[in-house]
Each structure stands twice: as C-alpha cells, then as structure tokens.
Coordinates of C-alpha atoms in Angstrom, one line a residue:
M1 CA 106.7 166.8 26.0
I2 CA 107.1 168.4 29.6
S3 CA 111.1 167.8 29.9
E4 CA 111.8 169.8 26.4
G5 CA 108.6 172.6 26.5
P6 CA 110.0 176.4 26.7
L7 CA 108.7 177.3 30.4
S8 CA 109.9 180.6 30.6
Q9 CA 107.8 181.9 28.0
L10 CA 104.3 180.1 29.0
P11 CA 101.8 182.2 30.6
P12 CA 101.3 180.8 34.6
R13 CA 98.0 179.1 33.6
A14 CA 100.2 177.3 30.8
I15 CA 102.9 176.5 33.5
F16 CA 99.7 175.3 35.9
L17 CA 98.5 172.8 33.4
Q18 CA 101.2 171.2 32.6
F19 CA 102.3 170.7 36.7
M20 CA 98.7 169.3 36.7
I21 CA 99.2 167.4 34.1
L22 CA 102.1 165.8 35.4
V23 CA 100.5 164.8 38.6
D24 CA 97.3 163.4 37.0
F25 CA 99.9 161.2 34.5
V26 CA 101.6 160.0 37.8
R27 CA 98.4 159.5 39.3
I28 CA 96.8 157.2 36.5
L29 CA 100.3 155.4 35.7
G30 CA 100.9 154.5 39.4
S31 CA 104.2 155.1 41.8
P32 CA 105.1 151.3 41.5
A33 CA 105.4 151.4 37.9
I34 CA 107.6 154.3 37.9
I35 CA 109.7 153.6 40.2
E36 CA 110.6 149.9 38.7
D37 CA 111.2 151.6 35.3
K38 CA 114.2 153.7 36.4
H39 CA 114.6 155.7 32.9
L40 CA 111.1 156.9 33.0
S41 CA 111.4 157.7 37.2
R42 CA 114.3 160.1 35.7
S43 CA 112.6 161.5 33.3
L44 CA 109.4 162.1 35.3
Q45 CA 111.9 163.6 38.5
D46 CA 113.5 165.7 35.4
A47 CA 109.8 167.4 34.5
C48 CA 108.9 167.7 38.3
Q49 CA 112.1 169.9 39.0
R50 CA 111.6 172.0 35.8
L51 CA 108.0 172.4 36.6
T52 CA 108.6 172.8 40.1
D53 CA 111.3 175.7 39.7
A54 CA 108.5 177.0 37.2
V55 CA 105.6 177.4 39.8
N56 CA 108.2 179.0 42.6
M57 CA 109.1 181.3 39.7
I58 CA 105.6 182.4 40.1
I59 CA 105.3 182.4 43.6
G60 CA 108.4 184.7 43.9
W61 CA 106.7 187.5 42.2
Q62 CA 105.4 189.1 45.3
L63 CA 108.8 188.8 47.4
E64 CA 111.4 191.5 47.1
Q65 CA 115.1 192.0 48.4
P66 CA 114.8 194.9 51.0
T67 CA 119.1 195.4 50.9
W68 CA 121.3 193.9 48.6
L69 CA 124.0 193.3 51.7
K70 CA 121.9 190.3 52.9
R71 CA 119.8 187.6 50.3
T72 CA 117.1 188.0 52.7
L73 CA 113.4 187.8 50.9
V74 CA 110.5 189.7 52.3
V75 CA 106.6 190.1 51.1
K76 CA 106.4 193.1 49.2
Q77 CA 104.3 195.9 51.3
D78 CA 103.5 198.3 47.7
T79 CA 100.0 197.1 47.3
G80 CA 99.2 199.6 44.4
S81 CA 100.2 197.3 41.8
M82 CA 97.8 194.4 42.9
K83 CA 95.0 195.4 40.3
S84 CA 93.0 192.2 40.6
M85 CA 91.1 190.5 43.0
D86 CA 92.6 187.0 44.6
L87 CA 90.6 184.3 42.9
S88 CA 92.7 181.4 43.9
P89 CA 91.3 178.5 45.7
T90 CA 90.6 177.4 49.7
V91 CA 91.5 173.9 50.1
D92 CA 90.1 172.0 53.0
F93 CA 93.2 170.4 54.3
S94 CA 91.8 168.5 57.1
T95 CA 93.4 165.3 56.3
T96 CA 96.9 164.9 54.8
P97 CA 96.6 162.2 52.5
G98 CA 99.3 159.8 52.5
S99 CA 99.7 159.2 49.0
L100 CA 98.5 160.6 45.8
L101 CA 97.3 157.2 45.3
A102 CA 95.2 156.9 48.5
S103 CA 91.8 157.4 47.2
E104 CA 89.8 159.4 44.3
S105 CA 89.1 161.9 46.7
N106 CA 92.6 162.7 47.3
S107 CA 92.9 162.8 43.4
I108 CA 93.6 166.1 41.7
K109 CA 92.3 165.3 38.5
G110 CA 89.3 167.8 39.4
S111 CA 91.7 170.4 39.8
T112 CA 93.3 170.0 36.0
T113 CA 89.3 170.0 35.2
S114 CA 89.2 173.5 37.0
L115 CA 91.9 174.6 35.1
A116 CA 91.0 173.6 31.7
G117 CA 87.4 175.1 31.9
N118 CA 84.8 177.0 33.5
S119 CA 83.6 174.5 35.8
A120 CA 85.0 175.9 39.0
P121 CA 85.3 179.6 38.6
R122 CA 88.0 180.1 41.8
Y123 CA 90.5 179.2 38.8
D124 CA 88.9 181.3 36.1
V125 CA 91.3 184.1 35.9
Q126 CA 91.2 185.6 32.6
L127 CA 94.9 186.5 30.9
N128 CA 96.1 189.7 29.2
S129 CA 99.0 191.5 28.8
N130 CA 99.2 192.8 31.9
S131 CA 99.4 189.3 33.7
Q132 CA 101.5 187.1 31.4
A133 CA 105.0 186.1 32.9
P134 CA 107.3 188.1 30.8
S135 CA 109.8 186.6 28.3
T136 CA 112.6 188.1 28.9
V137 CA 113.6 185.9 32.0
G138 CA 116.0 183.7 30.0
G139 CA 118.0 181.3 31.1
F140 CA 115.6 180.0 33.3
E141 CA 115.9 176.2 32.7
K142 CA 119.4 176.3 34.1
K143 CA 119.4 178.6 36.4
S144 CA 116.3 179.4 38.3
S145 CA 117.4 180.4 41.8
S146 CA 119.7 182.7 40.0
N147 CA 117.7 184.5 38.3
L148 CA 114.8 185.1 41.2
R149 CA 115.7 188.4 41.9
S150 CA 115.4 189.8 38.4
S151 CA 111.9 188.2 38.0
L152 CA 111.1 190.3 41.2
K153 CA 111.3 193.3 39.1
D154 CA 108.4 194.9 36.8
T155 CA 105.7 194.1 39.0
A156 CA 103.2 196.0 37.3
K157 CA 103.2 192.4 35.3
R158 CA 102.5 190.1 37.6
D159 CA 99.4 189.4 39.0
P160 CA 99.1 188.6 43.0
S161 CA 96.6 186.1 42.4
F162 CA 98.6 183.8 39.9
S163 CA 101.3 183.7 42.9
T164 CA 98.6 182.6 45.4
Q165 CA 97.2 180.0 42.8
A166 CA 100.9 178.6 42.3
L167 CA 101.4 178.4 46.1
F168 CA 98.2 176.2 46.6
L169 CA 99.0 174.4 43.8
L170 CA 102.1 172.9 44.9
S171 CA 101.0 172.5 48.6
E172 CA 98.4 170.2 47.6
N173 CA 100.4 168.0 45.1
L174 CA 104.2 168.8 45.5
A175 CA 105.0 166.3 48.5
E176 CA 103.1 163.4 47.6
L177 CA 104.3 163.9 43.7
V178 CA 107.9 163.8 44.7
D179 CA 106.9 160.3 46.7
S180 CA 105.2 158.8 44.2
I181 CA 108.2 159.4 41.4
S182 CA 111.5 158.4 43.7
K183 CA 112.7 156.0 46.0
S184 CA 114.0 156.5 49.1
E185 CA 117.7 157.2 47.9
D186 CA 116.7 158.8 44.8
K187 CA 114.3 161.6 46.5
E188 CA 117.5 163.6 47.8
R189 CA 118.1 164.7 44.4
L190 CA 114.6 166.9 44.4
L191 CA 115.6 168.4 47.8
P192 CA 117.0 171.4 46.2
S193 CA 113.9 172.5 44.1
I194 CA 111.9 172.0 47.5
T195 CA 114.4 173.8 49.5
N196 CA 113.7 176.6 46.9
V197 CA 109.7 176.7 47.2
W198 CA 110.3 176.6 50.9
N199 CA 112.6 179.6 50.6
N200 CA 110.1 181.5 48.8
T201 CA 107.0 180.1 51.1
L202 CA 108.8 181.0 54.7
P203 CA 108.8 185.1 53.9
F204 CA 105.0 184.5 53.7
L205 CA 104.7 182.9 57.0
K206 CA 106.6 185.4 58.7
A207 CA 104.3 188.3 57.2
K208 CA 101.6 188.2 59.5
H209 CA 98.8 190.9 58.1
T210 CA 95.4 190.8 56.7
R211 CA 96.2 191.3 53.4
N212 CA 98.5 188.2 53.3
A213 CA 96.5 186.0 55.1
R214 CA 95.6 183.7 52.1
F215 CA 99.2 183.3 51.2
F216 CA 99.8 182.3 54.9
L217 CA 97.0 180.0 54.2
A218 CA 98.6 178.3 51.4
G219 CA 102.1 178.5 53.0
S220 CA 100.8 176.8 55.9
Q221 CA 99.4 174.3 54.1
F222 CA 102.4 173.3 51.9
L223 CA 104.5 172.9 55.4
A224 CA 102.2 170.5 56.5
S225 CA 102.1 168.6 53.4
M226 CA 106.1 168.6 53.7
S227 CA 105.9 167.7 57.5
T228 CA 104.2 164.7 56.4
F229 CA 107.5 163.2 54.9
N230 CA 110.9 162.4 57.3
Y231 CA 113.4 163.1 54.5
M232 CA 111.9 166.8 54.2
R233 CA 112.5 167.4 57.7
S234 CA 115.8 169.0 57.5
V235 CA 114.4 171.7 55.3
W236 CA 112.3 172.7 57.5
R237 CA 112.6 171.9 61.0
K238 CA 114.7 174.9 62.5
S239 CA 112.7 177.9 60.8
V240 CA 109.5 176.0 62.3
V241 CA 110.8 175.9 65.7
D242 CA 111.4 179.5 65.2
L243 CA 108.2 180.6 64.1
I244 CA 106.4 178.7 67.2
G245 CA 108.5 180.3 69.1
D246 CA 107.6 184.2 67.6
T247 CA 105.5 186.5 70.0
G248 CA 103.0 186.8 67.1
F249 CA 102.8 183.0 65.9
F250 CA 99.2 182.9 67.2
K251 CA 97.8 185.9 64.5
M252 CA 95.9 183.8 61.9
D253 CA 92.6 182.7 61.3
Q254 CA 91.3 179.1 62.1
H255 CA 91.9 177.4 58.7
A256 CA 95.5 178.1 58.9
L257 CA 95.6 177.1 62.8
K258 CA 94.6 173.4 61.9
Q259 CA 97.2 173.3 59.6
W260 CA 100.0 174.1 62.5
L261 CA 98.3 171.5 64.5
T262 CA 99.3 169.5 61.7
I263 CA 102.7 170.6 61.3
V264 CA 103.4 170.6 65.2
D265 CA 102.0 166.8 65.3
H266 CA 104.3 166.1 63.3
L267 CA 107.0 168.0 64.6
T268 CA 106.7 166.4 68.0
T269 CA 106.1 162.5 66.7
Q270 CA 109.0 162.7 64.4
D271 CA 111.5 163.7 66.8
K272 CA 110.5 163.4 71.0
S273 CA 113.4 166.5 71.7
S274 CA 110.8 168.8 69.8
F275 CA 108.6 169.8 72.6
K276 CA 111.1 171.2 75.0
E277 CA 112.6 172.9 71.8
I278 CA 109.2 174.8 71.2
L279 CA 109.0 175.9 74.8
S280 CA 112.8 176.8 74.9
A281 CA 112.3 179.1 71.5
T282 CA 109.3 180.9 73.5
T283 CA 111.7 181.8 76.1
A284 CA 113.9 183.1 74.0
A285 CA 111.7 185.2 72.2
N286 CA 109.9 186.5 75.3
T287 CA 113.3 187.3 77.0
G288 CA 114.7 189.6 74.0
I289 CA 111.7 191.7 74.2
S290 CA 112.2 192.2 77.5
G291 CA 115.6 192.9 77.4
I292 CA 117.5 194.1 80.5
M293 CA 114.3 196.3 81.4
S294 CA 112.6 193.0 82.8
N295 CA 109.5 193.7 85.3
K296 CA 106.8 191.3 86.6
E297 CA 104.1 192.1 83.9
S298 CA 106.4 190.8 81.2
D299 CA 107.4 187.7 83.4
Y300 CA 103.5 186.8 83.1
D301 CA 103.3 187.5 79.8
H302 CA 105.9 185.2 79.1
R303 CA 104.5 182.5 81.7
A304 CA 101.2 183.0 79.7
S305 CA 102.9 182.6 76.3
V306 CA 104.5 179.5 76.9
L307 CA 101.6 177.8 78.8
K308 CA 99.4 178.8 75.5
R309 CA 102.1 177.0 73.5
L310 CA 102.2 174.3 75.8
A311 CA 98.3 173.8 75.5
F312 CA 98.7 173.9 71.7
V313 CA 101.4 171.5 71.7
I314 CA 99.1 168.8 73.9
L315 CA 96.0 169.3 71.5
S316 CA 97.9 168.8 68.0
A317 CA 99.0 165.3 69.7
E318 CA 97.0 162.1 69.5
R319 CA 95.5 161.0 73.1
D320 CA 97.7 160.4 75.5
Q321 CA 100.8 161.0 73.2
F322 CA 102.4 163.3 76.1
Q323 CA 101.5 160.7 79.3
T324 CA 105.2 160.0 79.7
I325 CA 105.9 163.5 80.6
M326 CA 102.6 164.2 82.4
P327 CA 104.5 164.6 85.7
E328 CA 106.5 167.6 84.1
I329 CA 103.5 169.2 82.5
Q330 CA 101.7 169.0 86.0
E331 CA 104.7 170.7 87.8
R332 CA 104.5 173.6 85.3
L333 CA 100.7 174.0 85.8
A334 CA 101.3 173.6 89.4
D335 CA 104.0 176.6 89.5
N336 CA 101.7 178.9 87.5
L337 CA 99.2 178.8 89.7
R338 CA 101.1 179.1 93.2
L339 CA 100.8 182.8 91.6
N340 CA 98.2 184.9 93.2
Q341 CA 95.7 186.6 91.8
I342 CA 97.5 186.7 88.1
P343 CA 94.4 186.5 85.7
V344 CA 96.5 186.4 82.3
V345 CA 98.5 183.4 83.4
H346 CA 95.4 181.3 85.2
T347 CA 94.0 182.0 81.9
Q348 CA 96.2 180.0 80.1
V349 CA 96.1 177.3 83.0
F350 CA 92.5 176.8 82.5
L351 CA 93.2 176.4 78.8
C352 CA 95.4 173.5 79.7
F353 CA 93.0 171.7 81.5
R354 CA 90.7 172.2 78.9
V355 CA 93.2 170.8 76.2
L356 CA 93.9 167.8 78.8
L357 CA 90.1 167.2 79.2
L358 CA 90.3 166.6 75.4
R359 CA 93.8 164.5 75.0
S360 CA 94.0 162.2 77.9
K361 CA 92.3 159.4 79.7
P362 CA 90.5 160.2 82.9
S363 CA 92.5 157.8 84.6
N364 CA 96.3 159.7 83.6
L365 CA 94.3 162.5 85.2
M366 CA 94.1 161.9 88.6
S367 CA 97.0 163.8 89.8
I368 CA 95.7 166.8 88.1
W369 CA 91.9 166.9 89.4
P370 CA 92.6 168.3 92.6
S371 CA 93.9 171.6 91.9
M372 CA 91.8 171.5 88.6
I373 CA 88.7 171.7 91.0
S374 CA 90.0 173.9 93.7
E375 CA 90.7 176.3 91.5
L376 CA 87.3 176.4 89.6
M377 CA 85.5 177.0 92.3
S378 CA 87.8 179.4 93.9
V379 CA 87.2 181.3 90.6
L380 CA 83.5 180.9 90.5
M381 CA 83.1 182.0 94.3
Q382 CA 85.7 185.3 93.2
M383 CA 82.7 186.0 90.7
E384 CA 80.2 185.9 92.4
H385 CA 81.7 188.3 94.8
D386 CA 82.3 190.8 91.8
L387 CA 78.5 190.4 90.6
S388 CA 77.2 190.9 94.0
A389 CA 79.8 193.8 94.7
T390 CA 79.5 195.5 90.5
Q391 CA 77.7 198.3 90.3
S392 CA 78.6 200.0 87.3
E393 CA 75.8 199.9 84.5
D394 CA 78.1 198.0 81.9
G395 CA 78.5 195.3 84.5
R396 CA 82.2 194.9 84.1
C397 CA 84.7 194.2 87.1
A398 CA 87.9 195.6 87.4
S399 CA 90.1 194.9 84.2
D400 CA 90.2 193.0 81.0
Q401 CA 91.9 190.2 82.1
T402 CA 90.3 189.6 85.0
M403 CA 86.9 189.3 82.3
Q404 CA 88.7 186.8 80.3
L405 CA 89.4 184.9 83.4
Y406 CA 86.0 184.3 84.1
L407 CA 85.3 183.5 80.7
S408 CA 88.2 180.9 80.6
T409 CA 86.6 179.8 83.7
C410 CA 83.3 179.5 82.2
K411 CA 84.3 177.5 79.2
L412 CA 86.1 174.7 81.3
L413 CA 83.4 174.2 83.5
E414 CA 81.0 173.7 80.1
T415 CA 84.0 171.4 79.1
L416 CA 83.3 169.3 82.1
C417 CA 79.4 169.4 81.5
T418 CA 80.0 168.8 77.8
L419 CA 81.6 165.2 77.9
P420 CA 79.7 162.2 78.0
R421 CA 78.2 161.4 81.6
G422 CA 80.2 158.6 82.9
H423 CA 83.4 159.6 81.0
L424 CA 84.9 161.8 83.9
P425 CA 84.2 159.6 87.2
Q426 CA 86.4 162.2 89.2
Y427 CA 83.8 165.4 87.9
Q428 CA 80.6 163.3 88.8
M429 CA 81.5 162.5 92.2
C430 CA 81.5 166.9 92.7
S431 CA 79.2 168.0 89.8
W432 CA 76.6 168.4 92.5
G433 CA 78.9 171.4 93.8
F434 CA 78.7 173.6 90.3
V435 CA 75.4 172.2 88.7
S436 CA 72.1 170.6 89.7
A437 CA 70.3 168.4 87.8
I438 CA 66.9 168.4 90.2
T439 CA 64.4 171.3 90.5
P440 CA 65.9 173.6 93.4
N441 CA 64.7 174.1 96.2
A442 CA 64.4 177.2 98.5
R443 CA 64.8 175.2 101.5
D444 CA 68.2 173.7 100.2
L445 CA 71.1 174.0 102.6
F446 CA 73.9 174.4 99.5
T447 CA 73.4 176.1 96.2
P448 CA 75.4 175.2 93.0
H449 CA 77.9 177.6 92.0
A450 CA 75.8 177.9 88.6
N451 CA 72.4 178.2 90.5
K452 CA 73.7 181.2 92.0
I453 CA 75.5 182.9 89.6
H454 CA 72.0 182.5 87.7
E455 CA 70.2 184.1 90.4
L456 CA 72.8 187.1 90.9
L457 CA 72.7 187.7 86.9
L458 CA 69.4 187.8 87.1
Q459 CA 69.4 190.3 90.3
K460 CA 71.6 192.3 87.9
Y461 CA 70.3 192.2 84.8
D462 CA 66.5 191.5 83.4
P463 CA 65.5 187.7 82.3
L464 CA 66.0 186.4 79.1
T465 CA 63.2 187.8 76.6
D466 CA 61.7 185.6 74.0
S467 CA 63.6 187.0 71.4
E468 CA 66.9 186.5 73.2
R469 CA 65.9 182.8 73.6
S470 CA 65.5 182.0 70.0
M471 CA 68.6 183.8 68.7
S472 CA 71.3 182.9 71.9
S473 CA 73.4 179.8 72.4
A474 CA 74.0 178.5 75.7
S475 CA 77.8 177.1 74.5
L476 CA 80.3 179.8 74.9
T477 CA 82.3 177.8 72.7
G478 CA 81.9 180.4 70.0
I479 CA 83.0 183.4 72.3
K480 CA 86.7 184.9 72.3
T481 CA 86.3 188.0 74.9
L482 CA 84.2 188.7 77.5
T483 CA 83.1 192.3 78.2
E484 CA 80.5 192.3 80.6
F485 CA 78.6 190.1 82.7
R486 CA 75.4 190.1 80.7
E487 CA 76.9 187.8 77.8
L488 CA 77.3 184.8 80.7
R489 CA 73.5 184.7 81.4
P490 CA 72.2 181.8 78.2
F491 CA 75.0 180.1 79.6
F492 CA 74.2 180.0 83.2
H493 CA 70.7 180.1 82.1
A494 CA 70.9 176.6 80.7
L495 CA 73.0 175.0 83.4
A496 CA 70.6 176.4 86.1
N497 CA 67.0 174.9 83.8
Q498 CA 69.2 171.6 83.5
H499 CA 66.4 169.6 85.5
R500 CA 63.9 171.0 82.4
N501 CA 66.3 169.2 79.9
L502 CA 64.1 165.8 80.1
P503 CA 61.9 163.9 76.9
G504 CA 59.1 165.8 76.0
D505 CA 60.0 168.9 78.2
N506 CA 61.4 171.9 75.7
S507 CA 60.5 175.0 76.9
D508 CA 62.6 177.6 78.5
L509 CA 65.3 175.7 76.6
L510 CA 68.3 177.3 74.6
R511 CA 70.0 176.4 71.3
D512 CA 72.7 173.9 72.4
S513 CA 71.5 173.3 75.9
H514 CA 71.4 170.0 75.5
V515 CA 74.9 170.0 75.0
L516 CA 76.1 170.8 78.3
C517 CA 73.8 168.0 79.6
G518 CA 76.8 165.2 78.5
N519 CA 74.2 163.8 75.8
L520 CA 76.6 163.9 72.8
S521 CA 78.9 160.9 72.1
L522 CA 82.6 161.1 73.2
K523 CA 83.4 161.9 69.5
A524 CA 80.8 164.4 69.0
A525 CA 81.7 166.1 72.5
I526 CA 85.3 166.2 71.4
A527 CA 84.5 167.9 68.5
H528 CA 82.5 170.3 69.4
L529 CA 84.8 171.6 72.5
E530 CA 87.6 171.6 69.8
H531 CA 85.7 174.1 67.9
G532 CA 85.8 176.5 71.0
L533 CA 89.5 175.8 71.6
Y534 CA 90.3 177.3 67.9
V535 CA 88.2 180.2 68.3
D536 CA 90.1 181.0 71.4
F537 CA 94.0 180.0 70.0
A538 CA 93.7 182.2 67.0
E539 CA 94.4 186.0 67.3
H540 CA 93.3 188.5 65.3
W541 CA 95.3 189.6 62.2
Q542 CA 97.3 192.7 62.1
L543 CA 95.8 195.5 59.8

C-alpha cells in the first residue's frame, strides 16, 4: 500500500502518518526477519525511499535558490508567509539509540499515536486549504529532486510548522530505519535519498538566527543520528568540518550544543585525523576574516577561537580519549600562556583546564598542574589588586575581557572545589592556598585567596542580606557574563564559610554551598560542572 500510494497529492499529515506506519511495521517485524527476506527487504527499501523523498520535499518548502547561476539553497528570509505558530516537537536526543529494536523506550510508536490523535498536542496542527501540499507537483515519484525548485513556489500554501515536523521526524527515525531494513552492502542504495535530505538540512545549519532555532535543532538532531553510522560518513563529513570551523559555530542554544557534542564525538572517534583538521579549519576561517590587514587583536581572537574549539572537542570525547596527544595539547596551552596580559586568550585557556579536569584522569594531568595552579594564583592576586584599587561605583575593572577572565578563573576554582575530595590529590596538596576549611584566625600569617577576596568584597559592598542568601546560588555555573564584582559575592561567601558546612550547622549557608565542599559523587560533580560548560560554550543567537 505504501509503495503504491499517490504521495504527491497527500497533505503533509498523511505523509507523516505513512512514514510512522512504516517505522512501526519495521520495529514490530524485526530487523533479522526483514533482512533474511530479500523481497521484503527490497520492498521496504523502496517504500522508505519514496516516503523519505516525500518528507524531504516538505522540508524543502522553507528553502529557496537565491540565483539561477548556482544550485545553492538557502533558508527563506521572508517571514511574512509564516502565518502559523511552530508547534513542532522538542525531542530529547541526549542518548542516540543504536537501533530501532534497542528498547521500548526508543520506540516511535508514541509518535505515531500523537499524529493520529489528540494525546500529544505538539503534533496537533489543523489542516486547511492554506497548509495542504499542492496537487500540481506531478511526477514526484520519479524525479523528486528535479521538482525541488518548483516545489519552492507558492509559499503561501506551505505551513513552516510542517517543515519543522518533517525534519524532526527524519532526525528521530531515518538513520535507524535504514539500518534496520538493509544489509551493509544494500545501504548504498538508500544513500541518494539520505544525501538529498542532508542537502536540504545543511542550509538550516548555516542560518544562525533566532527564527531558525527550531530548524537548527532539528537539523542538528538529524546530523547526530546520521553520524552514528560509518556508511553515512561520506555524506556529511566535509560539510561538518567546515561548519565547526566557521566563526559563528557556537551561536546555538544548549539543546543543539549537546547534539553537536555527539556529532564531534563520532567525527573524531571514527577518524583520528579529524582532530587536527577541525583546528586547521578554524585557522583557515579566521585567516579569511583578518585578511591582509592582520593585527595583534585578530591574532588574539583567532587563538581564543582555536582554544575554544579545542576544549569543545575534548569535552565531546570519552575520558582520556586524547591521552596520546596530551603533550601536544599541553604545548598549545603553554604557548598561549606565554602571552602576557591577554585576557581573551587566557579565558579560553582556563576553559580548557576545566574540560581537561573532567575528561582526564588526575594521573594524566601531572605535567599540567604547575602551570594551572600558578596561573590561577596569578589571576586571583590580580583580582585582589583590582578590588583594592577600583573606586568606581559600578565595581568594574578596566575592560570587559578582564572581567570575563576573572569569571573564568573563579569557575576553574569552583571546578577544583566541586570535584570529590581525594579525586585530585595534586589540588589537595595546595588547596590551603585558595580555601580554608577551618575557622579563620586573626593571628594567622597567611590568608587564603578566597578569604582575602571575600573580605575585600565585604569592604566594597554591603554583606549579603537574608533575601539575597535565600535567592542566591553559591555556584557560578549559571553565570555566562560578569558585569561587576558584586556578582561574585555569593561564591566567595560560600568559600570563606566552608568551615560552617558541617552536619547540624546550616546557618548562613547559601544554596549549593555543599557543592563547593567536594561532597558530591564524581558522577554528580561532573554532571553539575558540565552544565556550566554548556553555558559557556553556547553563544547568543543572531536576531
């Protein structure tokens, strides 16, 4: 029935239902039974190809060819035809299922139900004469790709929410569906359809603006699902390396960022040369921007950009995955630390330090500890000096970049304090220089840096009020930008009062104060700190 139906005359909702029926049928029947029956496997491949092309046609409704000289597709900029609200679903793709048959939780049966009834209103989009697919698109079954440009006409009848749903639908199911209905040698037969979908998805991944956020998330999920399988690698590899090297790569929200962690992980795991290629692509992109009029500022921005991508690649990997190239990573960090008083670069070095602490065993970081601790102490001393010297009412220092360096430094200190006690023996040997776990004494000859900064903040600002204590978090993981020193008061208040964090003594403690005492398990501590990294990596969308 599916392989013979007139898809070109069906509305989008009917096409989605047929696609979900096919996926449910494959899940119920089972991949082994399908692959053993060559005739059934070939029939399902034909049905999959036709339905994929039909869904892909709906995705293409929001694309246009800006000039007839090039076959380049871009996202339509005219939002006047977008008459309906985007009600497409948000899918949690934190784990990529290995197969449609892996577990019932990965089943798409629920999605089928949501398309058929009202149990899931996110799919409940009313069809009318302005949202149905036009019936004038003839010959689609034979030449779907050749009709793409003609399908981009008459945009008033094409609801953008259907295009978003179509892309989410394929991102959830297509890769696993293809894997379930064909043997390894037969998968090449379906690559043209997958390539066509990728060609329609790529423009959405290049359009970094707010109104494209839903399409970008759906496209990122589709790419993450494709990257799971090696045979699809040739379709997306080159374009992905170019996207990562683009200067606006990090302009995305945290949901899409997690998809890209999966993508980069698969990219670097399947191809060991991809690590250096990503950094080289970043270099090429920044060189093109700076051009002939290169100067020190552009060089510093380029260094910071490369370091941020280095940290992102390491974060995407398994623990100690890059241990073999740790000397190269250390040399790159040391080379950037040799630059004196360059906050924009040192901020990203500290970001790399934080990622390495989460993705490396402590024994493999022995060579990095001296530079990490010395740089941490140096910036904290600089912060103490600025706090003592700054007289302005807004509590700012000379530059925004320096304030970001201070925030990055404090987040590195938070990372060291949050990881379980005993996990970092190197830090335990020198932790007394930063935080004191005992009651401070006025006769002490040395005051830890956290206590000293806390005292300076008390001198500069009023103590935290009861209302501020009840509403403020001691953790900095949710703060992306530091505008004034006042925002650091809860953090240093918690560090300076760690001696009070004892059983039965909860007075004067802030929310999340216990996190900074190393009381969490390693798994919980890493999850907490990773959230802070997501905040730092994700940049604002373009309006």
